[in-house]
Amino acid sequence: MKKVLILCMAVLSLFVMSSAVLAASVMDKDVILVGTESTFKPFEFRNEKNHIVGFDIDLINTIADKMGKKVEIVDMAFDALIPSLLTGKIDMIAAGMSATPERAKRVAFSDVYYTTPDAFTVKADRTDIASLDDLDGKKVSVQLGTIQDAFVSKRKGLEVKRYQKTDDAFREVLLGRVDVACVDGTVTKENLKNNKDYTDTLKVAFFHPISQTGMALAMSLEDPELKKNVNAALGEVLSGPAFQELKDKWGIE
């Protein structure tokens, strides 16, 4: 009987300890691990010193500073971000991620901080693609795991090529291996303006709003305290001059 009692107490102790761990908030930490994918210029990318910089990086650092926290950026493939958040490898996601209803079933999103149309990019000399109806039978490149990937994958009559980096999606158009690239509109404009490989060789055939939800920061559904604090800090940024200053700094309309 005594052994049974000891065993029960041990199991209960483990349960209590596990519950305490699960209940802990990221707000209890001094440093927040923030996942991103560094080929999404101007939101996040590596500069000439190989440092990860960009609009989202400045934004999350500003938010963290208002919460009295530090940020450690963790770079990974875009389609690995949500799984990494769910398994506790990172605490948040700041990666130009659209707050879609499908994703909201798995993660908690902050308030939306930016919306952008999506761009369909072709070679500069093409005139046969000007709308969604012109995509039938075409090859389309996208970044793996994005809303653009989900959108074109649902359309019949398309051959979809998926890549880890947005640059690869554009380059496949340049090389003639696909007809069109479907990428976030702001990222597309940045690449076509400032990447000399694409400036005169590629053009936006048309814009189309794939998602109306907009970009947001992602957190665990099990951490409402973090979401509350993030939204409070984000609200301060959005309502003051800092947000426009960040947009001006990174050339975002």
PDB file of C-alpha atoms in Angstrom:
ATOM      1  CA  MET A   1       0.000   0.000   0.000  1.00  0.00           C
ATOM      2  CA  LYS A   2       2.842   2.360   0.890  1.00  0.00           C
ATOM      3  CA  LYS A   3       4.546   1.694  -2.455  1.00  0.00           C
ATOM      4  CA  VAL A   4       1.301   2.431  -4.305  1.00  0.00           C
ATOM      5  CA  LEU A   5       0.909   5.702  -2.394  1.00  0.00           C
ATOM      6  CA  ILE A   6       4.484   6.745  -3.211  1.00  0.00           C
ATOM      7  CA  LEU A   7       3.937   5.905  -6.880  1.00  0.00           C
ATOM      8  CA  CYS A   8       0.718   7.938  -6.990  1.00  0.00           C
ATOM      9  CA  MET A   9       2.437  10.901  -5.372  1.00  0.00           C
ATOM     10  CA  ALA A  10       5.269  10.704  -7.910  1.00  0.00           C
ATOM     11  CA  VAL A  11       2.838  10.636 -10.831  1.00  0.00           C
ATOM     12  CA  LEU A  12       0.904  13.559  -9.347  1.00  0.00           C
ATOM     13  CA  SER A  13       4.132  15.502  -8.893  1.00  0.00           C
ATOM     14  CA  LEU A  14       5.101  14.951 -12.536  1.00  0.00           C
ATOM     15  CA  PHE A  15       1.634  16.056 -13.637  1.00  0.00           C
ATOM     16  CA  VAL A  16       1.844  19.242 -11.610  1.00  0.00           C
ATOM     17  CA  MET A  17       5.343  20.001 -12.944  1.00  0.00           C
ATOM     18  CA  SER A  18       4.232  19.378 -16.542  1.00  0.00           C
ATOM     19  CA  SER A  19       1.192  21.585 -16.086  1.00  0.00           C
ATOM     20  CA  ALA A  20       3.361  24.366 -14.711  1.00  0.00           C
ATOM     21  CA  VAL A  21       5.665  24.138 -17.724  1.00  0.00           C
ATOM     22  CA  LEU A  22       2.751  24.208 -20.136  1.00  0.00           C
ATOM     23  CA  ALA A  23       1.183  27.143 -18.319  1.00  0.00           C
ATOM     24  CA  ALA A  24       4.371  29.208 -18.389  1.00  0.00           C
ATOM     25  CA  SER A  25       4.244  32.249 -20.639  1.00  0.00           C
ATOM     26  CA  VAL A  26       6.942  33.539 -22.935  1.00  0.00           C
ATOM     27  CA  MET A  27       6.492  36.726 -20.921  1.00  0.00           C
ATOM     28  CA  ASP A  28       8.455  34.981 -18.176  1.00  0.00           C
ATOM     29  CA  LYS A  29      11.537  34.946 -20.417  1.00  0.00           C
ATOM     30  CA  ASP A  30      14.062  37.725 -20.929  1.00  0.00           C
ATOM     31  CA  VAL A  31      14.880  36.720 -24.514  1.00  0.00           C
ATOM     32  CA  ILE A  32      12.208  35.837 -27.073  1.00  0.00           C
ATOM     33  CA  LEU A  33      13.126  33.398 -29.856  1.00  0.00           C
ATOM     34  CA  VAL A  34      11.597  34.753 -33.045  1.00  0.00           C
ATOM     35  CA  GLY A  35      11.482  32.614 -36.168  1.00  0.00           C
ATOM     36  CA  THR A  36      11.764  34.118 -39.639  1.00  0.00           C
ATOM     37  CA  GLU A  37      12.751  33.234 -43.221  1.00  0.00           C
ATOM     38  CA  SER A  38      15.437  35.543 -44.536  1.00  0.00           C
ATOM     39  CA  THR A  39      14.697  35.727 -48.265  1.00  0.00           C
ATOM     40  CA  PHE A  40      11.615  37.950 -48.063  1.00  0.00           C
ATOM     41  CA  LYS A  41      13.054  41.398 -48.769  1.00  0.00           C
ATOM     42  CA  PRO A  42      12.198  44.074 -47.577  1.00  0.00           C
ATOM     43  CA  PHE A  43      10.502  42.334 -44.642  1.00  0.00           C
ATOM     44  CA  GLU A  44      13.416  40.069 -43.710  1.00  0.00           C
ATOM     45  CA  PHE A  45      16.665  39.420 -45.541  1.00  0.00           C
ATOM     46  CA  ARG A  46      20.431  39.170 -45.053  1.00  0.00           C
ATOM     47  CA  ASN A  47      22.482  42.297 -45.688  1.00  0.00           C
ATOM     48  CA  GLU A  48      26.038  42.541 -47.016  1.00  0.00           C
ATOM     49  CA  LYS A  49      27.348  41.610 -43.561  1.00  0.00           C
ATOM     50  CA  ASN A  50      25.092  38.525 -43.513  1.00  0.00           C
ATOM     51  CA  HIS A  51      22.991  40.041 -40.720  1.00  0.00           C
ATOM     52  CA  ILE A  52      19.234  39.453 -40.845  1.00  0.00           C
ATOM     53  CA  VAL A  53      17.546  42.830 -41.222  1.00  0.00           C
ATOM     54  CA  GLY A  54      14.285  44.247 -42.570  1.00  0.00           C
ATOM     55  CA  PHE A  55      10.938  45.740 -41.708  1.00  0.00           C
ATOM     56  CA  ASP A  56       9.701  42.765 -39.652  1.00  0.00           C
ATOM     57  CA  ILE A  57      12.982  42.548 -37.774  1.00  0.00           C
ATOM     58  CA  ASP A  58      12.818  46.204 -36.759  1.00  0.00           C
ATOM     59  CA  LEU A  59       9.134  45.841 -35.890  1.00  0.00           C
ATOM     60  CA  ILE A  60       9.567  42.845 -33.597  1.00  0.00           C
ATOM     61  CA  ASN A  61      12.568  44.455 -31.896  1.00  0.00           C
ATOM     62  CA  THR A  62      10.538  47.618 -31.286  1.00  0.00           C
ATOM     63  CA  ILE A  63       7.667  45.573 -29.850  1.00  0.00           C
ATOM     64  CA  ALA A  64       9.988  43.514 -27.668  1.00  0.00           C
ATOM     65  CA  ASP A  65      11.662  46.660 -26.362  1.00  0.00           C
ATOM     66  CA  LYS A  66       8.278  48.018 -25.291  1.00  0.00           C
ATOM     67  CA  MET A  67       7.689  44.739 -23.439  1.00  0.00           C
ATOM     68  CA  GLY A  68      11.105  44.891 -21.764  1.00  0.00           C
ATOM     69  CA  LYS A  69      12.400  41.901 -23.734  1.00  0.00           C
ATOM     70  CA  LYS A  70      15.287  41.077 -26.044  1.00  0.00           C
ATOM     71  CA  VAL A  71      14.966  39.239 -29.350  1.00  0.00           C
ATOM     72  CA  GLU A  72      16.987  36.381 -30.814  1.00  0.00           C
ATOM     73  CA  ILE A  73      16.233  35.769 -34.490  1.00  0.00           C
ATOM     74  CA  VAL A  74      16.093  32.163 -35.697  1.00  0.00           C
ATOM     75  CA  ASP A  75      16.318  31.719 -39.480  1.00  0.00           C
ATOM     76  CA  MET A  76      14.622  28.719 -41.096  1.00  0.00           C
ATOM     77  CA  ALA A  77      12.557  27.603 -44.073  1.00  0.00           C
ATOM     78  CA  PHE A  78       9.124  29.250 -44.218  1.00  0.00           C
ATOM     79  CA  ASP A  79       7.233  25.952 -44.105  1.00  0.00           C
ATOM     80  CA  ALA A  80       9.127  25.012 -40.901  1.00  0.00           C
ATOM     81  CA  LEU A  81       8.038  28.106 -38.952  1.00  0.00           C
ATOM     82  CA  ILE A  82       4.664  26.940 -37.640  1.00  0.00           C
ATOM     83  CA  PRO A  83       5.886  23.408 -36.794  1.00  0.00           C
ATOM     84  CA  SER A  84       8.809  24.979 -34.904  1.00  0.00           C
ATOM     85  CA  LEU A  85       6.428  27.225 -32.972  1.00  0.00           C
ATOM     86  CA  LEU A  86       4.171  24.295 -32.106  1.00  0.00           C
ATOM     87  CA  THR A  87       7.092  22.242 -30.790  1.00  0.00           C
ATOM     88  CA  GLY A  88       8.564  25.090 -28.733  1.00  0.00           C
ATOM     89  CA  LYS A  89      11.715  25.601 -30.801  1.00  0.00           C
ATOM     90  CA  ILE A  90      10.735  29.254 -31.230  1.00  0.00           C
ATOM     91  CA  ASP A  91       8.416  31.548 -29.261  1.00  0.00           C
ATOM     92  CA  MET A  92       7.047  33.722 -32.059  1.00  0.00           C
ATOM     93  CA  ILE A  93       7.020  34.145 -35.827  1.00  0.00           C
ATOM     94  CA  ALA A  94       7.809  37.419 -37.597  1.00  0.00           C
ATOM     95  CA  ALA A  95       7.993  36.533 -41.266  1.00  0.00           C
ATOM     96  CA  GLY A  96       5.451  38.505 -43.268  1.00  0.00           C
ATOM     97  CA  MET A  97       2.980  35.717 -42.473  1.00  0.00           C
ATOM     98  CA  SER A  98      -0.648  36.174 -43.507  1.00  0.00           C
ATOM     99  CA  ALA A  99      -3.125  35.502 -40.712  1.00  0.00           C
ATOM    100  CA  THR A 100      -5.299  33.073 -42.638  1.00  0.00           C
ATOM    101  CA  PRO A 101      -8.201  31.189 -41.011  1.00  0.00           C
ATOM    102  CA  GLU A 102      -6.417  27.898 -41.717  1.00  0.00           C
ATOM    103  CA  ARG A 103      -3.272  28.985 -39.868  1.00  0.00           C
ATOM    104  CA  ALA A 104      -5.335  30.501 -37.049  1.00  0.00           C
ATOM    105  CA  LYS A 105      -6.500  26.991 -36.175  1.00  0.00           C
ATOM    106  CA  ARG A 106      -2.894  26.175 -35.201  1.00  0.00           C
ATOM    107  CA  VAL A 107      -1.403  29.456 -33.977  1.00  0.00           C
ATOM    108  CA  ALA A 108      -2.549  32.699 -32.345  1.00  0.00           C
ATOM    109  CA  PHE A 109      -2.110  35.823 -34.441  1.00  0.00           C
ATOM    110  CA  SER A 110      -1.501  39.364 -33.327  1.00  0.00           C
ATOM    111  CA  ASP A 111      -3.488  42.222 -34.772  1.00  0.00           C
ATOM    112  CA  VAL A 112      -2.745  42.759 -38.466  1.00  0.00           C
ATOM    113  CA  TYR A 113       0.025  45.268 -39.175  1.00  0.00           C
ATOM    114  CA  TYR A 114       0.224  45.287 -42.983  1.00  0.00           C
ATOM    115  CA  THR A 115      -1.711  44.221 -46.071  1.00  0.00           C
ATOM    116  CA  THR A 116      -0.416  43.845 -49.599  1.00  0.00           C
ATOM    117  CA  PRO A 117      -1.733  42.508 -52.928  1.00  0.00           C
ATOM    118  CA  ASP A 118      -0.038  39.553 -54.553  1.00  0.00           C
ATOM    119  CA  ALA A 119       1.870  39.812 -57.818  1.00  0.00           C
ATOM    120  CA  PHE A 120       2.098  37.541 -60.838  1.00  0.00           C
ATOM    121  CA  THR A 121       5.455  38.112 -62.527  1.00  0.00           C
ATOM    122  CA  VAL A 122       6.453  37.171 -66.080  1.00  0.00           C
ATOM    123  CA  LYS A 123       9.282  37.861 -68.507  1.00  0.00           C
ATOM    124  CA  ALA A 124       9.289  41.472 -69.648  1.00  0.00           C
ATOM    125  CA  ASP A 125       8.474  40.620 -73.267  1.00  0.00           C
ATOM    126  CA  ARG A 126       5.400  38.501 -72.546  1.00  0.00           C
ATOM    127  CA  THR A 127       1.964  39.893 -73.358  1.00  0.00           C
ATOM    128  CA  ASP A 128      -0.197  36.776 -73.133  1.00  0.00           C
ATOM    129  CA  ILE A 129      -0.696  36.803 -69.353  1.00  0.00           C
ATOM    130  CA  ALA A 130      -2.768  39.636 -67.874  1.00  0.00           C
ATOM    131  CA  SER A 131      -5.278  37.943 -65.547  1.00  0.00           C
ATOM    132  CA  LEU A 132      -6.018  34.743 -63.667  1.00  0.00           C
ATOM    133  CA  ASP A 133      -7.881  33.396 -66.689  1.00  0.00           C
ATOM    134  CA  ASP A 134      -4.644  33.490 -68.694  1.00  0.00           C
ATOM    135  CA  LEU A 135      -2.914  31.065 -66.311  1.00  0.00           C
ATOM    136  CA  ASP A 136      -4.664  27.939 -67.611  1.00  0.00           C
ATOM    137  CA  GLY A 137      -2.074  25.416 -68.739  1.00  0.00           C
ATOM    138  CA  LYS A 138       0.804  27.506 -67.420  1.00  0.00           C
ATOM    139  CA  LYS A 139       3.665  26.641 -65.055  1.00  0.00           C
ATOM    140  CA  VAL A 140       3.699  28.736 -61.878  1.00  0.00           C
ATOM    141  CA  SER A 141       6.501  29.098 -59.315  1.00  0.00           C
ATOM    142  CA  VAL A 142       5.831  29.896 -55.635  1.00  0.00           C
ATOM    143  CA  GLN A 143       7.550  29.817 -52.266  1.00  0.00           C
ATOM    144  CA  LEU A 144       6.717  26.605 -50.450  1.00  0.00           C
ATOM    145  CA  GLY A 145       4.096  26.876 -47.702  1.00  0.00           C
ATOM    146  CA  THR A 146       2.934  30.410 -48.517  1.00  0.00           C
ATOM    147  CA  ILE A 147      -0.602  31.652 -49.186  1.00  0.00           C
ATOM    148  CA  GLN A 148       0.453  31.970 -52.825  1.00  0.00           C
ATOM    149  CA  ASP A 149       1.315  28.269 -52.814  1.00  0.00           C
ATOM    150  CA  ALA A 150      -2.099  27.422 -51.352  1.00  0.00           C
ATOM    151  CA  PHE A 151      -3.911  29.678 -53.827  1.00  0.00           C
ATOM    152  CA  VAL A 152      -2.398  28.415 -57.069  1.00  0.00           C
ATOM    153  CA  SER A 153      -2.477  24.809 -55.833  1.00  0.00           C
ATOM    154  CA  LYS A 154      -6.273  24.993 -55.655  1.00  0.00           C
ATOM    155  CA  ARG A 155      -6.619  26.167 -59.255  1.00  0.00           C
ATOM    156  CA  LYS A 156      -7.049  23.486 -61.886  1.00  0.00           C
ATOM    157  CA  GLY A 157      -4.991  23.439 -65.035  1.00  0.00           C
ATOM    158  CA  LEU A 158      -1.777  24.759 -63.477  1.00  0.00           C
ATOM    159  CA  GLU A 159       1.575  23.089 -62.938  1.00  0.00           C
ATOM    160  CA  VAL A 160       2.951  24.396 -59.646  1.00  0.00           C
ATOM    161  CA  LYS A 161       6.680  24.487 -58.888  1.00  0.00           C
ATOM    162  CA  ARG A 162       7.541  25.073 -55.224  1.00  0.00           C
ATOM    163  CA  TYR A 163      10.793  26.515 -53.869  1.00  0.00           C
ATOM    164  CA  GLN A 164      12.205  27.367 -50.450  1.00  0.00           C
ATOM    165  CA  LYS A 165      13.202  30.905 -51.480  1.00  0.00           C
ATOM    166  CA  THR A 166      11.339  33.678 -53.275  1.00  0.00           C
ATOM    167  CA  ASP A 167      14.450  34.401 -55.325  1.00  0.00           C
ATOM    168  CA  ASP A 168      14.242  30.887 -56.773  1.00  0.00           C
ATOM    169  CA  ALA A 169      10.637  31.515 -57.797  1.00  0.00           C
ATOM    170  CA  PHE A 170      11.668  34.625 -59.751  1.00  0.00           C
ATOM    171  CA  ARG A 171      14.759  33.000 -61.242  1.00  0.00           C
ATOM    172  CA  GLU A 172      12.722  30.136 -62.685  1.00  0.00           C
ATOM    173  CA  VAL A 173      10.743  32.697 -64.695  1.00  0.00           C
ATOM    174  CA  LEU A 174      13.952  34.358 -65.844  1.00  0.00           C
ATOM    175  CA  LEU A 175      15.364  31.000 -66.959  1.00  0.00           C
ATOM    176  CA  GLY A 176      12.145  30.126 -68.798  1.00  0.00           C
ATOM    177  CA  ARG A 177      11.425  27.034 -66.748  1.00  0.00           C
ATOM    178  CA  VAL A 178       8.078  28.444 -65.591  1.00  0.00           C
ATOM    179  CA  ASP A 179       5.719  30.978 -67.097  1.00  0.00           C
ATOM    180  CA  VAL A 180       4.908  33.061 -64.056  1.00  0.00           C
ATOM    181  CA  ALA A 181       5.909  33.566 -60.414  1.00  0.00           C
ATOM    182  CA  CYS A 182       3.282  34.234 -57.759  1.00  0.00           C
ATOM    183  CA  VAL A 183       4.834  36.134 -54.829  1.00  0.00           C
ATOM    184  CA  ASP A 184       3.805  38.798 -52.311  1.00  0.00           C
ATOM    185  CA  GLY A 185       3.338  42.120 -54.118  1.00  0.00           C
ATOM    186  CA  THR A 186       5.629  44.229 -51.919  1.00  0.00           C
ATOM    187  CA  VAL A 187       8.413  41.654 -52.124  1.00  0.00           C
ATOM    188  CA  THR A 188       7.962  41.457 -55.894  1.00  0.00           C
ATOM    189  CA  LYS A 189       8.216  45.230 -56.347  1.00  0.00           C
ATOM    190  CA  GLU A 190      11.363  45.301 -54.200  1.00  0.00           C
ATOM    191  CA  ASN A 191      13.015  42.570 -56.274  1.00  0.00           C
ATOM    192  CA  LEU A 192      12.103  44.029 -59.643  1.00  0.00           C
ATOM    193  CA  LYS A 193      13.293  47.481 -58.568  1.00  0.00           C
ATOM    194  CA  ASN A 194      16.547  46.666 -56.792  1.00  0.00           C
ATOM    195  CA  ASN A 195      17.711  43.282 -58.093  1.00  0.00           C
ATOM    196  CA  LYS A 196      19.656  44.024 -61.290  1.00  0.00           C
ATOM    197  CA  ASP A 197      18.992  40.496 -62.561  1.00  0.00           C
ATOM    198  CA  TYR A 198      15.257  41.204 -62.702  1.00  0.00           C
ATOM    199  CA  THR A 199      14.865  44.972 -63.226  1.00  0.00           C
ATOM    200  CA  ASP A 200      14.773  44.908 -67.034  1.00  0.00           C
ATOM    201  CA  THR A 201      14.020  41.243 -67.595  1.00  0.00           C
ATOM    202  CA  LEU A 202      10.873  40.675 -65.511  1.00  0.00           C
ATOM    203  CA  LYS A 203       7.636  42.598 -65.032  1.00  0.00           C
ATOM    204  CA  VAL A 204       4.418  42.301 -63.027  1.00  0.00           C
ATOM    205  CA  ALA A 205       1.731  40.979 -65.346  1.00  0.00           C
ATOM    206  CA  PHE A 206      -1.025  41.728 -62.829  1.00  0.00           C
ATOM    207  CA  PHE A 207      -1.800  42.012 -59.134  1.00  0.00           C
ATOM    208  CA  HIS A 208      -4.460  39.945 -57.399  1.00  0.00           C
ATOM    209  CA  PRO A 209      -5.451  39.996 -53.689  1.00  0.00           C
ATOM    210  CA  ILE A 210      -5.139  36.377 -52.604  1.00  0.00           C
ATOM    211  CA  SER A 211      -5.851  36.993 -48.916  1.00  0.00           C
ATOM    212  CA  GLN A 212      -7.689  39.846 -47.221  1.00  0.00           C
ATOM    213  CA  THR A 213      -6.393  38.967 -43.759  1.00  0.00           C
ATOM    214  CA  GLY A 214      -3.051  40.793 -43.868  1.00  0.00           C
ATOM    215  CA  MET A 215       0.262  40.113 -42.129  1.00  0.00           C
ATOM    216  CA  ALA A 216       0.509  39.401 -38.408  1.00  0.00           C
ATOM    217  CA  LEU A 217       2.890  38.007 -35.812  1.00  0.00           C
ATOM    218  CA  ALA A 218       2.252  34.406 -34.752  1.00  0.00           C
ATOM    219  CA  MET A 219       2.357  32.913 -31.249  1.00  0.00           C
ATOM    220  CA  SER A 220       1.176  29.837 -29.386  1.00  0.00           C
ATOM    221  CA  LEU A 221      -2.546  29.417 -28.829  1.00  0.00           C
ATOM    222  CA  GLU A 222      -1.633  28.382 -25.280  1.00  0.00           C
ATOM    223  CA  ASP A 223      -0.086  31.736 -24.366  1.00  0.00           C
ATOM    224  CA  PRO A 224      -2.796  34.434 -24.193  1.00  0.00           C
ATOM    225  CA  GLU A 225      -0.583  36.552 -21.921  1.00  0.00           C
ATOM    226  CA  LEU A 226       2.008  36.918 -24.665  1.00  0.00           C
ATOM    227  CA  LYS A 227      -0.618  37.817 -27.260  1.00  0.00           C
ATOM    228  CA  LYS A 228      -2.104  40.461 -24.960  1.00  0.00           C
ATOM    229  CA  ASN A 229       1.267  42.116 -24.414  1.00  0.00           C
ATOM    230  CA  VAL A 230       2.286  41.893 -28.073  1.00  0.00           C
ATOM    231  CA  ASN A 231      -0.967  43.497 -29.209  1.00  0.00           C
ATOM    232  CA  ALA A 232      -0.611  46.258 -26.632  1.00  0.00           C
ATOM    233  CA  ALA A 233       2.923  47.069 -27.828  1.00  0.00           C
ATOM    234  CA  LEU A 234       1.951  46.710 -31.494  1.00  0.00           C
ATOM    235  CA  GLY A 235      -0.960  49.081 -30.936  1.00  0.00           C
ATOM    236  CA  GLU A 236       1.442  51.710 -29.614  1.00  0.00           C
ATOM    237  CA  VAL A 237       3.641  51.318 -32.688  1.00  0.00           C
ATOM    238  CA  LEU A 238       0.744  51.497 -35.138  1.00  0.00           C
ATOM    239  CA  SER A 239      -0.781  54.571 -33.507  1.00  0.00           C
ATOM    240  CA  GLY A 240       2.460  56.564 -33.332  1.00  0.00           C
ATOM    241  CA  PRO A 241       5.039  57.841 -35.829  1.00  0.00           C
ATOM    242  CA  ALA A 242       7.318  54.795 -35.464  1.00  0.00           C
ATOM    243  CA  PHE A 243       5.336  52.630 -37.884  1.00  0.00           C
ATOM    244  CA  GLN A 244       5.502  55.109 -40.756  1.00  0.00           C
ATOM    245  CA  GLU A 245       9.179  55.648 -40.010  1.00  0.00           C
ATOM    246  CA  LEU A 246       9.762  51.906 -40.405  1.00  0.00           C
ATOM    247  CA  LYS A 247       7.828  51.836 -43.675  1.00  0.00           C
ATOM    248  CA  ASP A 248       9.817  54.783 -44.996  1.00  0.00           C
ATOM    249  CA  LYS A 249      13.094  53.175 -43.918  1.00  0.00           C
ATOM    250  CA  TRP A 250      12.395  49.969 -45.821  1.00  0.00           C
ATOM    251  CA  GLY A 251      10.609  51.523 -48.792  1.00  0.00           C
ATOM    252  CA  ILE A 252       7.209  50.018 -48.035  1.00  0.00           C
ATOM    253  CA  GLU A 253       4.098  51.784 -49.334  1.00  0.00           C
TER     254      GLU A 253
END
